[in-house]
Amino acid sequence: TIFNDFEKIINQDWKEKDQLVTELGAKNVIYFLLDEINKLIYVGETGQDLKIRLSDSEHYKNVGIPHWTHYRFEVLPSSIGIKARREIEDMTIRAYATLISNTKDVSSFRISNYKLVNRKIRN
């Protein structure tokens, strides 16, 4: 296996934005933001505490999802470093781009009326 029994990816369910205050030290994550009203999705990564990262409202205004309403995340094993975490983020963004409308006009099946707002999408 890729990881030993101690090092597994921990999956979280979607939560409303106001539940962010209850998060305790989620680090080394791939996270997903959803704006239910404007039908937007954003995929990100961070090595720092998720609560701190998602508290930066100016950042999310700049990346195109200032009014996100829900979030979820995957905690990666501590053995996954920044380079691998960013590769996983890129792969996830690209996978979403092939399924929903996106900012780079990557050909997609458009299985939903949501739009992926990430700017860095591999062709």
PDB file of C-alpha atoms in Angstrom:
ATOM      1  CA  THR A   1       0.000   0.000   0.000  1.00  0.00           C
ATOM      2  CA  ILE A   2       1.012   3.615  -0.449  1.00  0.00           C
ATOM      3  CA  PHE A   3       0.482   4.510   3.211  1.00  0.00           C
ATOM      4  CA  ASN A   4       0.895   2.484   6.365  1.00  0.00           C
ATOM      5  CA  ASP A   5      -2.166   1.980   8.575  1.00  0.00           C
ATOM      6  CA  PHE A   6      -1.360   5.117  10.565  1.00  0.00           C
ATOM      7  CA  GLU A   7      -1.123   7.316   7.485  1.00  0.00           C
ATOM      8  CA  LYS A   8      -4.455   7.377   5.714  1.00  0.00           C
ATOM      9  CA  ILE A   9      -6.371  10.086   3.942  1.00  0.00           C
ATOM     10  CA  ILE A  10      -9.131  11.315   6.226  1.00  0.00           C
ATOM     11  CA  ASN A  11     -12.287  12.372   4.385  1.00  0.00           C
ATOM     12  CA  GLN A  12     -14.699  14.962   5.722  1.00  0.00           C
ATOM     13  CA  ASP A  13     -18.304  15.684   4.778  1.00  0.00           C
ATOM     14  CA  TRP A  14     -19.619  19.016   3.542  1.00  0.00           C
ATOM     15  CA  LYS A  15     -20.192  21.524   6.327  1.00  0.00           C
ATOM     16  CA  GLU A  16     -21.740  24.968   6.417  1.00  0.00           C
ATOM     17  CA  LYS A  17     -19.315  27.885   6.623  1.00  0.00           C
ATOM     18  CA  ASP A  18     -20.324  28.784  10.174  1.00  0.00           C
ATOM     19  CA  GLN A  19     -19.052  25.385  11.360  1.00  0.00           C
ATOM     20  CA  LEU A  20     -15.475  26.386  10.490  1.00  0.00           C
ATOM     21  CA  VAL A  21     -14.999  27.677  14.040  1.00  0.00           C
ATOM     22  CA  THR A  22     -15.261  24.069  15.267  1.00  0.00           C
ATOM     23  CA  GLU A  23     -12.355  22.759  13.161  1.00  0.00           C
ATOM     24  CA  LEU A  24      -9.364  21.747  15.250  1.00  0.00           C
ATOM     25  CA  GLY A  25      -5.961  21.812  13.614  1.00  0.00           C
ATOM     26  CA  ALA A  26      -6.724  20.290  10.208  1.00  0.00           C
ATOM     27  CA  LYS A  27      -3.394  20.650   8.370  1.00  0.00           C
ATOM     28  CA  ASN A  28      -1.946  19.296   5.131  1.00  0.00           C
ATOM     29  CA  VAL A  29      -5.282  19.282   3.342  1.00  0.00           C
ATOM     30  CA  ILE A  30      -6.966  19.490  -0.019  1.00  0.00           C
ATOM     31  CA  TYR A  31     -10.119  21.530   0.523  1.00  0.00           C
ATOM     32  CA  PHE A  32     -13.241  22.362  -1.437  1.00  0.00           C
ATOM     33  CA  LEU A  33     -15.360  25.496  -1.187  1.00  0.00           C
ATOM     34  CA  LEU A  34     -18.882  25.744  -2.513  1.00  0.00           C
ATOM     35  CA  ASP A  35     -20.976  28.853  -3.102  1.00  0.00           C
ATOM     36  CA  GLU A  36     -24.472  27.403  -3.118  1.00  0.00           C
ATOM     37  CA  ILE A  37     -26.136  30.667  -4.167  1.00  0.00           C
ATOM     38  CA  ASN A  38     -23.871  31.561  -7.114  1.00  0.00           C
ATOM     39  CA  LYS A  39     -23.187  27.904  -8.025  1.00  0.00           C
ATOM     40  CA  LEU A  40     -19.380  28.094  -7.741  1.00  0.00           C
ATOM     41  CA  ILE A  41     -16.777  25.548  -6.638  1.00  0.00           C
ATOM     42  CA  TYR A  42     -13.139  26.110  -5.686  1.00  0.00           C
ATOM     43  CA  VAL A  43     -10.425  23.538  -4.940  1.00  0.00           C
ATOM     44  CA  GLY A  44      -7.402  24.492  -2.824  1.00  0.00           C
ATOM     45  CA  GLU A  45      -4.576  23.097  -0.756  1.00  0.00           C
ATOM     46  CA  THR A  46      -2.795  24.183   2.362  1.00  0.00           C
ATOM     47  CA  GLY A  47      -0.190  22.912   4.761  1.00  0.00           C
ATOM     48  CA  GLN A  48      -1.252  25.396   7.414  1.00  0.00           C
ATOM     49  CA  ASP A  49      -4.237  25.150   9.743  1.00  0.00           C
ATOM     50  CA  LEU A  50      -7.396  25.053   7.618  1.00  0.00           C
ATOM     51  CA  LYS A  51      -9.308  27.398   9.916  1.00  0.00           C
ATOM     52  CA  ILE A  52      -6.600  30.061   9.494  1.00  0.00           C
ATOM     53  CA  ARG A  53      -6.436  29.523   5.718  1.00  0.00           C
ATOM     54  CA  LEU A  54     -10.191  29.799   5.209  1.00  0.00           C
ATOM     55  CA  SER A  55     -10.414  32.877   7.429  1.00  0.00           C
ATOM     56  CA  ASP A  56      -8.575  34.923   4.767  1.00  0.00           C
ATOM     57  CA  SER A  57     -11.647  36.453   3.102  1.00  0.00           C
ATOM     58  CA  GLU A  58      -9.520  38.728   0.891  1.00  0.00           C
ATOM     59  CA  HIS A  59      -7.878  35.682  -0.722  1.00  0.00           C
ATOM     60  CA  TYR A  60     -11.236  34.144  -1.657  1.00  0.00           C
ATOM     61  CA  LYS A  61     -12.454  37.446  -3.033  1.00  0.00           C
ATOM     62  CA  ASN A  62      -9.384  37.465  -5.312  1.00  0.00           C
ATOM     63  CA  VAL A  63      -9.810  33.857  -6.487  1.00  0.00           C
ATOM     64  CA  GLY A  64     -13.469  34.330  -7.380  1.00  0.00           C
ATOM     65  CA  ILE A  65     -15.427  32.713  -4.553  1.00  0.00           C
ATOM     66  CA  PRO A  66     -15.890  35.451  -1.915  1.00  0.00           C
ATOM     67  CA  HIS A  67     -19.292  34.237  -0.758  1.00  0.00           C
ATOM     68  CA  TRP A  68     -18.635  30.542  -0.215  1.00  0.00           C
ATOM     69  CA  THR A  69     -21.273  28.854   1.893  1.00  0.00           C
ATOM     70  CA  HIS A  70     -19.933  25.314   2.436  1.00  0.00           C
ATOM     71  CA  TYR A  71     -16.594  23.543   2.738  1.00  0.00           C
ATOM     72  CA  ARG A  72     -15.118  20.071   2.996  1.00  0.00           C
ATOM     73  CA  PHE A  73     -11.582  18.744   3.073  1.00  0.00           C
ATOM     74  CA  GLU A  74      -9.334  15.721   2.840  1.00  0.00           C
ATOM     75  CA  VAL A  75      -6.528  15.490   5.408  1.00  0.00           C
ATOM     76  CA  LEU A  76      -3.448  14.019   3.748  1.00  0.00           C
ATOM     77  CA  PRO A  77      -0.864  11.895   5.567  1.00  0.00           C
ATOM     78  CA  SER A  78       1.959  13.909   7.124  1.00  0.00           C
ATOM     79  CA  SER A  79       4.389  12.138   4.786  1.00  0.00           C
ATOM     80  CA  ILE A  80       2.827  14.026   1.851  1.00  0.00           C
ATOM     81  CA  GLY A  81       4.885  17.178   1.371  1.00  0.00           C
ATOM     82  CA  ILE A  82       4.084  20.447  -0.353  1.00  0.00           C
ATOM     83  CA  LYS A  83       5.128  19.294  -3.836  1.00  0.00           C
ATOM     84  CA  ALA A  84       2.954  16.166  -3.747  1.00  0.00           C
ATOM     85  CA  ARG A  85       0.064  18.079  -2.110  1.00  0.00           C
ATOM     86  CA  ARG A  86       0.127  20.618  -4.948  1.00  0.00           C
ATOM     87  CA  GLU A  87       0.194  17.819  -7.529  1.00  0.00           C
ATOM     88  CA  ILE A  88      -2.871  16.262  -5.879  1.00  0.00           C
ATOM     89  CA  GLU A  89      -4.572  19.666  -5.909  1.00  0.00           C
ATOM     90  CA  ASP A  90      -3.768  20.128  -9.631  1.00  0.00           C
ATOM     91  CA  MET A  91      -5.065  16.647 -10.434  1.00  0.00           C
ATOM     92  CA  THR A  92      -8.285  17.291  -8.500  1.00  0.00           C
ATOM     93  CA  ILE A  93      -8.845  20.672 -10.164  1.00  0.00           C
ATOM     94  CA  ARG A  94      -8.360  19.108 -13.597  1.00  0.00           C
ATOM     95  CA  ALA A  95     -10.779  16.279 -12.761  1.00  0.00           C
ATOM     96  CA  TYR A  96     -13.467  18.772 -11.697  1.00  0.00           C
ATOM     97  CA  ALA A  97     -12.816  20.858 -14.836  1.00  0.00           C
ATOM     98  CA  THR A  98     -13.690  17.895 -17.061  1.00  0.00           C
ATOM     99  CA  LEU A  99     -17.069  17.556 -15.347  1.00  0.00           C
ATOM    100  CA  ILE A 100     -18.293  21.122 -14.845  1.00  0.00           C
ATOM    101  CA  SER A 101     -18.037  24.518 -16.490  1.00  0.00           C
ATOM    102  CA  ASN A 102     -14.734  26.216 -15.664  1.00  0.00           C
ATOM    103  CA  THR A 103     -12.681  29.394 -16.073  1.00  0.00           C
ATOM    104  CA  LYS A 104     -10.329  27.935 -18.709  1.00  0.00           C
ATOM    105  CA  ASP A 105     -12.968  26.531 -21.049  1.00  0.00           C
ATOM    106  CA  VAL A 106     -11.587  23.029 -20.629  1.00  0.00           C
ATOM    107  CA  SER A 107     -13.981  20.718 -22.441  1.00  0.00           C
ATOM    108  CA  SER A 108     -16.363  19.266 -19.891  1.00  0.00           C
ATOM    109  CA  PHE A 109     -19.481  17.122 -19.649  1.00  0.00           C
ATOM    110  CA  ARG A 110     -21.142  19.882 -17.594  1.00  0.00           C
ATOM    111  CA  ILE A 111     -22.928  17.469 -15.301  1.00  0.00           C
ATOM    112  CA  SER A 112     -24.007  20.356 -13.092  1.00  0.00           C
ATOM    113  CA  ASN A 113     -24.848  24.040 -13.299  1.00  0.00           C
ATOM    114  CA  TYR A 114     -21.920  24.804 -10.960  1.00  0.00           C
ATOM    115  CA  LYS A 115     -18.755  26.475 -12.259  1.00  0.00           C
ATOM    116  CA  LEU A 116     -15.188  25.730 -11.178  1.00  0.00           C
ATOM    117  CA  VAL A 117     -13.543  29.090 -10.451  1.00  0.00           C
ATOM    118  CA  ASN A 118      -9.926  27.958 -10.096  1.00  0.00           C
ATOM    119  CA  ARG A 119      -7.622  29.893 -12.409  1.00  0.00           C
ATOM    120  CA  LYS A 120      -4.894  27.274 -12.543  1.00  0.00           C
ATOM    121  CA  ILE A 121      -6.321  24.442 -14.595  1.00  0.00           C
ATOM    122  CA  ARG A 122      -4.025  22.205 -16.603  1.00  0.00           C
ATOM    123  CA  ASN A 123      -4.951  21.707 -20.240  1.00  0.00           C
TER     124      ASN A 123
END
